[in-house]
Coordinates of C-alpha atoms and ligand atoms in Angstrom, one line a residue:
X478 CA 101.8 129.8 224.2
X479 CA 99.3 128.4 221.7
X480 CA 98.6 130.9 219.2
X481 CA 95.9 128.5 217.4
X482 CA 93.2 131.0 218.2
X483 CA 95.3 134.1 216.5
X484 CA 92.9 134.6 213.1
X485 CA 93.5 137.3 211.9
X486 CA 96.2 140.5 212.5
X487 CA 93.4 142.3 215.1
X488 CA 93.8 139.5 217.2
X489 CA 97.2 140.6 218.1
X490 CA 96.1 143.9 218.9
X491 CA 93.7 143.0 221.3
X492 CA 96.2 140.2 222.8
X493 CA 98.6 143.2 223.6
X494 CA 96.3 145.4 224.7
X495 CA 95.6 142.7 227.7
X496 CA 99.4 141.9 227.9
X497 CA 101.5 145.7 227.5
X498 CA 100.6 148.0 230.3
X499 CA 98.2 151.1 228.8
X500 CA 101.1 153.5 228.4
X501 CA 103.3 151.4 226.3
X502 CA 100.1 149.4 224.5
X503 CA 99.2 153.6 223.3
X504 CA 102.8 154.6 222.4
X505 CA 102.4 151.7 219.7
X506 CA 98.6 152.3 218.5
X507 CA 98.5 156.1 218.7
X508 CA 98.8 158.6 216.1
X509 CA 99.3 162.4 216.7
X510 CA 96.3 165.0 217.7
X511 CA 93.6 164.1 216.4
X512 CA 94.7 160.8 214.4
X513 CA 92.7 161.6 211.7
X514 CA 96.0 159.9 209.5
X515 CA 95.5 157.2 211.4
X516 CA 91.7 156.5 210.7
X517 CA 92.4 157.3 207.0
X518 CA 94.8 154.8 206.6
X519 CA 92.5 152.3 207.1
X520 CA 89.1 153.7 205.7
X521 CA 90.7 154.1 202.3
X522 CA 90.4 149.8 201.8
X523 CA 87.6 149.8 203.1
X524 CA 86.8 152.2 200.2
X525 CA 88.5 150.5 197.5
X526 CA 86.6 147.2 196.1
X527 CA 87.9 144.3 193.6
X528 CA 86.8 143.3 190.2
X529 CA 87.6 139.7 190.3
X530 CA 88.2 137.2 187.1
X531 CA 86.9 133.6 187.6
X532 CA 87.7 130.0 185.5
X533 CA 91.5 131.3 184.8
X534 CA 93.2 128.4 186.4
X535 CA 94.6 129.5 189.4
X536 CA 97.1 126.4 191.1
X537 CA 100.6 126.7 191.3
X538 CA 100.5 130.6 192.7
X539 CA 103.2 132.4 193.8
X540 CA 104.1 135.7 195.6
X541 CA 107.3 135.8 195.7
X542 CA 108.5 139.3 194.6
X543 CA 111.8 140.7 193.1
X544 CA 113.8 143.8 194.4
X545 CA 117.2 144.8 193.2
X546 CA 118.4 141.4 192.3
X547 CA 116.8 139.8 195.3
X548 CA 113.8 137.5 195.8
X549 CA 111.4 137.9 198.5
X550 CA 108.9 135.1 199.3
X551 CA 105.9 137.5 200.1
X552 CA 105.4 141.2 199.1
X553 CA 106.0 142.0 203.0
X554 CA 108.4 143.4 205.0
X555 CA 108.9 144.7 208.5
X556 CA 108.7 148.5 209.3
X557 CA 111.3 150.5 210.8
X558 CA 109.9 150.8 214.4
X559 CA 111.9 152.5 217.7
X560 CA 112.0 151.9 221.7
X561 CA 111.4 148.6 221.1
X562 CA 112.7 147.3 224.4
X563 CA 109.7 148.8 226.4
X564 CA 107.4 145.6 224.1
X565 CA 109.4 143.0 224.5
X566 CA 113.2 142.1 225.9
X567 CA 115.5 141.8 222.7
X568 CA 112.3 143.1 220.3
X569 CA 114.8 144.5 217.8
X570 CA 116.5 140.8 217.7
X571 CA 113.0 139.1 217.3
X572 CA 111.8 141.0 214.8
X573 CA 114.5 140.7 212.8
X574 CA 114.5 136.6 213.6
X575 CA 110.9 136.5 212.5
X576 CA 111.3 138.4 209.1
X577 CA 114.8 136.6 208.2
X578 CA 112.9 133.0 208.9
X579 CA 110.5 133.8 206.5
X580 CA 112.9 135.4 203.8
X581 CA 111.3 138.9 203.9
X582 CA 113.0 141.9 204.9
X583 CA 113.4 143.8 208.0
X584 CA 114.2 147.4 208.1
X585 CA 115.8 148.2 212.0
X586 CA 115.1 152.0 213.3
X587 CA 117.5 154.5 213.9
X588 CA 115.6 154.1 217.4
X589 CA 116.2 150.9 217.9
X590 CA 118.1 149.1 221.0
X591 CA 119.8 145.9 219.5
X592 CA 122.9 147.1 218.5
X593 CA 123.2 146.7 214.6
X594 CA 126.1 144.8 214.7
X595 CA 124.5 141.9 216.7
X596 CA 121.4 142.0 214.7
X597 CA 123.9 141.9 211.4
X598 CA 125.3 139.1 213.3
X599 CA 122.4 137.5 214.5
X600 CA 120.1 137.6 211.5
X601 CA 121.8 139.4 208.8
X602 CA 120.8 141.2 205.8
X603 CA 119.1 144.0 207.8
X604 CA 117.9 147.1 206.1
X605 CA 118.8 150.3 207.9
X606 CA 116.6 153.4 208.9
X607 CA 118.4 156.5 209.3
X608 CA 116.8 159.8 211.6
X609 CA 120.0 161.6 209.8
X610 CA 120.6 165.4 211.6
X611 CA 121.9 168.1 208.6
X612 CA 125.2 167.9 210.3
X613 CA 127.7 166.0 207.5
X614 CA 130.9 165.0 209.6
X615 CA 128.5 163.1 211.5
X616 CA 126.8 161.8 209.2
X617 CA 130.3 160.8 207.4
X618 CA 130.7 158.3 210.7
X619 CA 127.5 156.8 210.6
X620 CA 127.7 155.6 206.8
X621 CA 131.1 154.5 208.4
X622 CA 129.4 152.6 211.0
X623 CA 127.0 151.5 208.7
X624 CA 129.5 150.4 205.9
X625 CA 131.4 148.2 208.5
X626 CA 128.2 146.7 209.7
X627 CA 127.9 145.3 205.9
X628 CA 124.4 146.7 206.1
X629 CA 123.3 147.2 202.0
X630 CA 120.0 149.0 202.2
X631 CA 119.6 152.7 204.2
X632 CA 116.6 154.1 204.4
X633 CA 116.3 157.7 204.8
X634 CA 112.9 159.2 206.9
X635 CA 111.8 162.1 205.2
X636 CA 109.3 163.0 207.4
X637 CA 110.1 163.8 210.6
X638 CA 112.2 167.0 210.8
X639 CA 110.8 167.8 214.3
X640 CA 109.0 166.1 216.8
X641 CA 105.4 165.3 216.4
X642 CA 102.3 166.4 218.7
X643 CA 101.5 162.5 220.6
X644 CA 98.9 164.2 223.2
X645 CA 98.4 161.0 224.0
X646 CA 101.6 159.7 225.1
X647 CA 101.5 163.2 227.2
X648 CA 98.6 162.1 228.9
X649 CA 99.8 158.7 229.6
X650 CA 103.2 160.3 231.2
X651 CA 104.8 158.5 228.4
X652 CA 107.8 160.5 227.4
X653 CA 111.4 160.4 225.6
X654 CA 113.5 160.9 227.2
X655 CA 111.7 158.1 229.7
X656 CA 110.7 159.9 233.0
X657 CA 109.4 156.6 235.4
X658 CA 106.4 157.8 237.6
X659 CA 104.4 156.9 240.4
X660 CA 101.4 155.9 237.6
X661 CA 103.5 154.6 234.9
X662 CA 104.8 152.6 237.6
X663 CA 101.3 150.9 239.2
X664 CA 100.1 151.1 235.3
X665 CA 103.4 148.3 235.5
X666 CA 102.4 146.6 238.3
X667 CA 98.3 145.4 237.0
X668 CA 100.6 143.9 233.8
X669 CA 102.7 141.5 236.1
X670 CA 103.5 139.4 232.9
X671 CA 105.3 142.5 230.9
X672 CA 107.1 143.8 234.4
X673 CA 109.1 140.8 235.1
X674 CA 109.5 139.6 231.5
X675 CA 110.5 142.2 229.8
X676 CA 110.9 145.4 232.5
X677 CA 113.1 143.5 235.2
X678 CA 114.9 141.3 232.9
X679 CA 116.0 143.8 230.9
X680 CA 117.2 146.1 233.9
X681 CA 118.6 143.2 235.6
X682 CA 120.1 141.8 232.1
X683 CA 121.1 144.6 230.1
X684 CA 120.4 147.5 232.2
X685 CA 118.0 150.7 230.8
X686 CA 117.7 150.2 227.1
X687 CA 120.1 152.5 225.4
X688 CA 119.7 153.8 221.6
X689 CA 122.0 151.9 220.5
X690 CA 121.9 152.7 216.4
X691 CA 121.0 156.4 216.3
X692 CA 124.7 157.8 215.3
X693 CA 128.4 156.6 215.1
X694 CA 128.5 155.4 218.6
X695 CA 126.1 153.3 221.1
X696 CA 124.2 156.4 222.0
X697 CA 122.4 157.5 225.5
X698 CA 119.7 155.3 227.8
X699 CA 116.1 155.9 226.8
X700 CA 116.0 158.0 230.2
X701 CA 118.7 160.6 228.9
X702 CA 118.4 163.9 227.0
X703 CA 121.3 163.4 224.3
X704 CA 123.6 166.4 224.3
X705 CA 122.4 167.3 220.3
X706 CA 118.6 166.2 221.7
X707 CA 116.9 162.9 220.3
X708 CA 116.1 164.8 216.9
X709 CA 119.6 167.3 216.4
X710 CA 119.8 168.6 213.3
X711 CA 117.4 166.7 211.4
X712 CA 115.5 170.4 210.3
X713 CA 118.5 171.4 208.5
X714 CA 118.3 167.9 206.4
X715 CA 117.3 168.6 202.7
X716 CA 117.5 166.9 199.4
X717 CA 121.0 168.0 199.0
X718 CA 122.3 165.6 201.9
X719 CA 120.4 162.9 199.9
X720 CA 122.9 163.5 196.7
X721 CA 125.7 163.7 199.2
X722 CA 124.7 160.0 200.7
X723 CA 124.2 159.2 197.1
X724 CA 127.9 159.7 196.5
X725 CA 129.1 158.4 199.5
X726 CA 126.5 155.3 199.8
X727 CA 127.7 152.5 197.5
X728 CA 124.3 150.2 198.7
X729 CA 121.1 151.3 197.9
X730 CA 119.6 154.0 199.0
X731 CA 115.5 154.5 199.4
X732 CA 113.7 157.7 201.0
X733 CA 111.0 156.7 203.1
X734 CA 108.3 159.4 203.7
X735 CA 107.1 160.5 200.6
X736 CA 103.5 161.6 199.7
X737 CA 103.9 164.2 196.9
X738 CA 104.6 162.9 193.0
X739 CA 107.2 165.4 192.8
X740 CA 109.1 164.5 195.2
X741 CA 108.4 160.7 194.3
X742 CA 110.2 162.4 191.2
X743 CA 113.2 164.3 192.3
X744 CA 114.1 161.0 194.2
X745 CA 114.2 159.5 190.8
X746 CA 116.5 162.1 189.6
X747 CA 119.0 162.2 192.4
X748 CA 119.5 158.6 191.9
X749 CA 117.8 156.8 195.0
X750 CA 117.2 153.3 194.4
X751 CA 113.4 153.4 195.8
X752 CA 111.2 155.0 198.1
X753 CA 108.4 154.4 200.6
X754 CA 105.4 156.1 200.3
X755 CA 104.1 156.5 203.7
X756 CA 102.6 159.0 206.2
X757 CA 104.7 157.3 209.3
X758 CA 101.2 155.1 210.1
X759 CA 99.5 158.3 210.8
X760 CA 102.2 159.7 213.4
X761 CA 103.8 162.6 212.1
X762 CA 101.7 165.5 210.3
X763 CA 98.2 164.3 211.5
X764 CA 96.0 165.1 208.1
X765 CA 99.1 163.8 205.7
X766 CA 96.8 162.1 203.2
X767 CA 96.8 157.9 203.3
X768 CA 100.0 156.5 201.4
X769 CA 97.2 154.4 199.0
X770 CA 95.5 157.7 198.1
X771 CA 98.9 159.0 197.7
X772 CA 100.0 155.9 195.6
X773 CA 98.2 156.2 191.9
X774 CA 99.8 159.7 191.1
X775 CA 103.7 158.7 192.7
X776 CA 103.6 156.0 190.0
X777 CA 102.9 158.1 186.9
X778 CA 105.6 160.4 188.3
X779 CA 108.6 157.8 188.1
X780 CA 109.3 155.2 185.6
X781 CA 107.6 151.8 185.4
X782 CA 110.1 149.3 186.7
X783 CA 110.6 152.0 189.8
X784 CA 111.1 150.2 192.8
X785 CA 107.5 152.1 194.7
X786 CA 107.0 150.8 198.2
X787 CA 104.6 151.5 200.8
X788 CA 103.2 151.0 204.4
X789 CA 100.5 152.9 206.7
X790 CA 97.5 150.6 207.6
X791 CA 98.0 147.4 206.2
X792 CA 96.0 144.7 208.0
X793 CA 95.0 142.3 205.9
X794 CA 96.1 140.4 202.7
X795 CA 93.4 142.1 200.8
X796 CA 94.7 145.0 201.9
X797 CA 98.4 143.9 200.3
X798 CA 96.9 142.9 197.2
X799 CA 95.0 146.5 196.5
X800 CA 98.7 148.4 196.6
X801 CA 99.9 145.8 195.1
X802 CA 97.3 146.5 191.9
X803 CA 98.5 149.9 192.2
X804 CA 101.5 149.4 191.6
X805 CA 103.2 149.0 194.9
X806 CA 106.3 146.5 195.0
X807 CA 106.8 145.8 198.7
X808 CA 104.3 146.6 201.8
X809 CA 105.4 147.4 205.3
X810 CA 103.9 146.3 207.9
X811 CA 104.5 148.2 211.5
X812 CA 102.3 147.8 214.7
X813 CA 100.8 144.0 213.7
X814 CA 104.2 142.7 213.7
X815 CA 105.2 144.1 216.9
X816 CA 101.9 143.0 218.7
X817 CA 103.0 139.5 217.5
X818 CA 106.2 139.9 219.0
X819 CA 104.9 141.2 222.3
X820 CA 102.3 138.4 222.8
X821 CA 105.0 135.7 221.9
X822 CA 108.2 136.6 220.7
X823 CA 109.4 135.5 217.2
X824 CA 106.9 133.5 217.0
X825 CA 104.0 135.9 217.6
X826 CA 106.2 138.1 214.8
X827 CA 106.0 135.1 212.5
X828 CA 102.5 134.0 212.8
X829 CA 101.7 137.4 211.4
X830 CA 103.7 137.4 208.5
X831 CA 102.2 133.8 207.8
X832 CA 98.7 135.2 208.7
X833 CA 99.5 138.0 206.0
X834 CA 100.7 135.5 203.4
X835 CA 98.0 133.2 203.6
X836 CA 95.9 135.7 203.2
X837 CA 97.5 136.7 200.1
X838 CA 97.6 133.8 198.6
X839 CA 93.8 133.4 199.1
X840 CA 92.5 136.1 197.8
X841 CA 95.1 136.0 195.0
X842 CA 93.5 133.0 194.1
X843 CA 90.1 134.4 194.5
X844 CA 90.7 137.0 192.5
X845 CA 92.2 134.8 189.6
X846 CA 95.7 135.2 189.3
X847 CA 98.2 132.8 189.8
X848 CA 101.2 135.8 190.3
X849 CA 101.3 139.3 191.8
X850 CA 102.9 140.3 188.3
X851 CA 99.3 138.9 186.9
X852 CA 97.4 142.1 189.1
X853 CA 96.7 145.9 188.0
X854 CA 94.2 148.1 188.2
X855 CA 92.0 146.4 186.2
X856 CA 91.1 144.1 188.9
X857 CA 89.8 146.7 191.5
X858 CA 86.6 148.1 191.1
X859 CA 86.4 151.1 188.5
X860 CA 84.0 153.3 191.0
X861 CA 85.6 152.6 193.9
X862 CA 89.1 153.4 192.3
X863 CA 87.7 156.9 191.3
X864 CA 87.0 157.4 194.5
X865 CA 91.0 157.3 195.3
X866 CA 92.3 160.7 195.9
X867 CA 94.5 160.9 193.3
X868 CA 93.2 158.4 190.9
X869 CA 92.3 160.9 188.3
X870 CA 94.5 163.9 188.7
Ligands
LIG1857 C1 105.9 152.1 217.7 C2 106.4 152.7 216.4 C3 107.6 153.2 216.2 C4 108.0 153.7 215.0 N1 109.3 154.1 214.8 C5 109.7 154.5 213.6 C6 111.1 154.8 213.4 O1 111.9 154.7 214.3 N2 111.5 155.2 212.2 C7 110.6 155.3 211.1 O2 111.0 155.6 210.0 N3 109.3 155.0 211.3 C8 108.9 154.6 212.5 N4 107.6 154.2 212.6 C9 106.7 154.2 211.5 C10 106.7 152.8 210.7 O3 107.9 152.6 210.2 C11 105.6 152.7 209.7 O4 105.8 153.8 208.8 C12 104.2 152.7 210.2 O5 104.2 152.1 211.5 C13 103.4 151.9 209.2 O6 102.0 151.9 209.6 P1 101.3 150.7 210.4 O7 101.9 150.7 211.8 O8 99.9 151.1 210.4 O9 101.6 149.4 209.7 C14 107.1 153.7 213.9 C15 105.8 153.2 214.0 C16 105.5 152.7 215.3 C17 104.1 152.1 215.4

């Protein structure tokens, strides 16, 4: 498929809107009640302008970016992101495909369906999302598991110790464990594409998705109740677990989740390598303030060279460019990237990440700096930076 007329990151929304039935297309854009996270995400750059510099010599830009030792082309990686399988066959694999063909990273969900190993295998280098439960044998044999997979980076979610409130994935019939219906069913049969791409063929190929990287072992289909439940244990998970890990974890270690500057600081303190300020794109605690507003005050709480990442809303390389100003190392994108891959695969995927880096590059350019180290504050606009939530507390 020609993806020529694919401008900008919103074109893949719309393109999976037409391709995904409705059920599956909301499971992806939805937040929880009343998505008020959700719309904050994104109003906050649309509140936030630029102060550009001009006649400072902008060729040879880069945007490559350094983390732990590594370099990353662009400031942009892929966002932990579960159940997959109902976007596209092998969506775990793809995405993973896409990110590593660029040289970015690619974190893969606890939720996911590609076995770890194959996607170590496949295209290694993975990060590692973690839904951890309190319990610590178990969590003893996934670092195990993880450990033999050769995976270096685990990131631990903070923020969901119990199920969120997605009404409308209730309204849709949309559950986990998956119940099929008569409506989910003919809301299958007006998206012929997605049924025999991706439904039949993965029933015929691999059978019902399973989650296949939740704990030690290849864990229950998407149809099945687990015997601990999807989310066992994970209320009992507290900061003392994360010094546990920390002993245990020889790679690094980031919490992903965080909002609040002191906890932005005890992360510091208990020795985690980074963290990821982020409200879950607005689908967890529906209110939880945008991870940019959140951003200014996490970065006075921890030391400069702190590895602060972020994700929650990014669509465009402006967008990139204003955390980045802030302070922000990486950026995370979720839903874009998997809109990309359920219009066309790894290389809907990779068009976005290109789409994102052009960008960036662009409006680096227009704004007059040659390197993302070259950007701070300075270059956003001072009134609309007071107008961040925490810009000034
Ligand atoms: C379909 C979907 C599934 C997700 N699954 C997970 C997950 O398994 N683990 C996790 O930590 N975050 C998960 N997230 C949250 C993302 O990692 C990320 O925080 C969020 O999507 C970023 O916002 P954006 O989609 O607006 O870019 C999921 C998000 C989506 C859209």
């Amino acid at each position: 498929m020609s993806l020529n007329g694919f401008l900008c990151l919103s074109d893949f929304d719309k393109a999976a809107r037409r391709k995904l039935p409705h059920a599956v297309y909301e499971y992806v854009c939805g937040g929880t009640e009343d998505g008020l996270s959700v719309s904050g995400n994104r109003a906050c750059f649309d509140r936030l302008g630029f102060r550009p510099r001009g006649l400072t010599g902008v060729a040879g830009r880069s945007q490559s970016v350094w983390l732990w030792g590594n370099e990353y082309a662009s400031p942009i990686g892929i966002a932990p992101m579960g159940v997959t399988a109902i976007c596209r066959r092998h969506c775990d694999m793809t995405l993973a495909i896409a990110a590593r063909s660029r040289g970015l990273p690619y974190v893969l969900s606890g939720a996911s369906n590609v076995a770890l190993e194959d996607i170590q295998a496949g295209a290694g280098g993975a990060w590692y999302q973690g839904y951890f439960p309190g319990d610590l044998d178990r969590l003893e044999r996934i670092v195990q598991r993880l450990l033999e997979a050769d995976v270096n980076v685990l990131v631990v979610t903070s923020d969901t110790p119990v199920a969120a409130n997605r009404e409308n994935n209730q309204r849709n019939g949309f559950t986990i464990p998956f119940r099929p219906s008569l409506r989910l069913l003919l809301d299958g049969v007006r998206h012929p594409d997605w049924l025999f791409n991706v439904f039949f063929k993965t029933l015929i190929n691999e059978g019902v998705p399973r989650f296949l990287n939740l704990y030690e072992e290849h864990g229950p289909r998407i149809t099945e109740e687990p015997a601990h439940g999807f989310r066992g244990g994970r209320e009992l998970l507290t900061w003392e677990h994360m010094s546990w890990l920390r002993q245990r974890w020889p790679g690094k270690l980031v919490i992903k989740g965080i909002l609040h500057p002191a906890d932005a600081q005890i992360a510091v303190e208990r020795g985690m390598d980074g963290i990821i300020v982020s409200n879950h794109g607005g689908r967890q605690l529906d209110g939880a303030m945008a991870p940019l507003d959140a951003l200014p005050a996490i970065k006075r709480a921890v030391p400069d060279a702190y590895p602060v990442m972020i994700d929650g809303g990014f669509r465009r390389g402006t967008d990139v460019l204003k955390a980045i100003a802030l302070g922000a190392r990486m950026v995370f994108i979720g839903r874009p990237v998997l809109y990309g891959a359920s219009v066309a695969g790894v290389e809907g995927a990779g068009k976005v990440l290109d789409i994102l880096s052009q960008e960036i590059d662009r409006n680096l350019a227009l704004l007059g700096c040659t390197h993302l180290s070259d950007l701070d504050a300075d270059y956003l606009d001072p009134a609309t930076l007071r107008t961040l939530t925490d810009a000034d507390t």
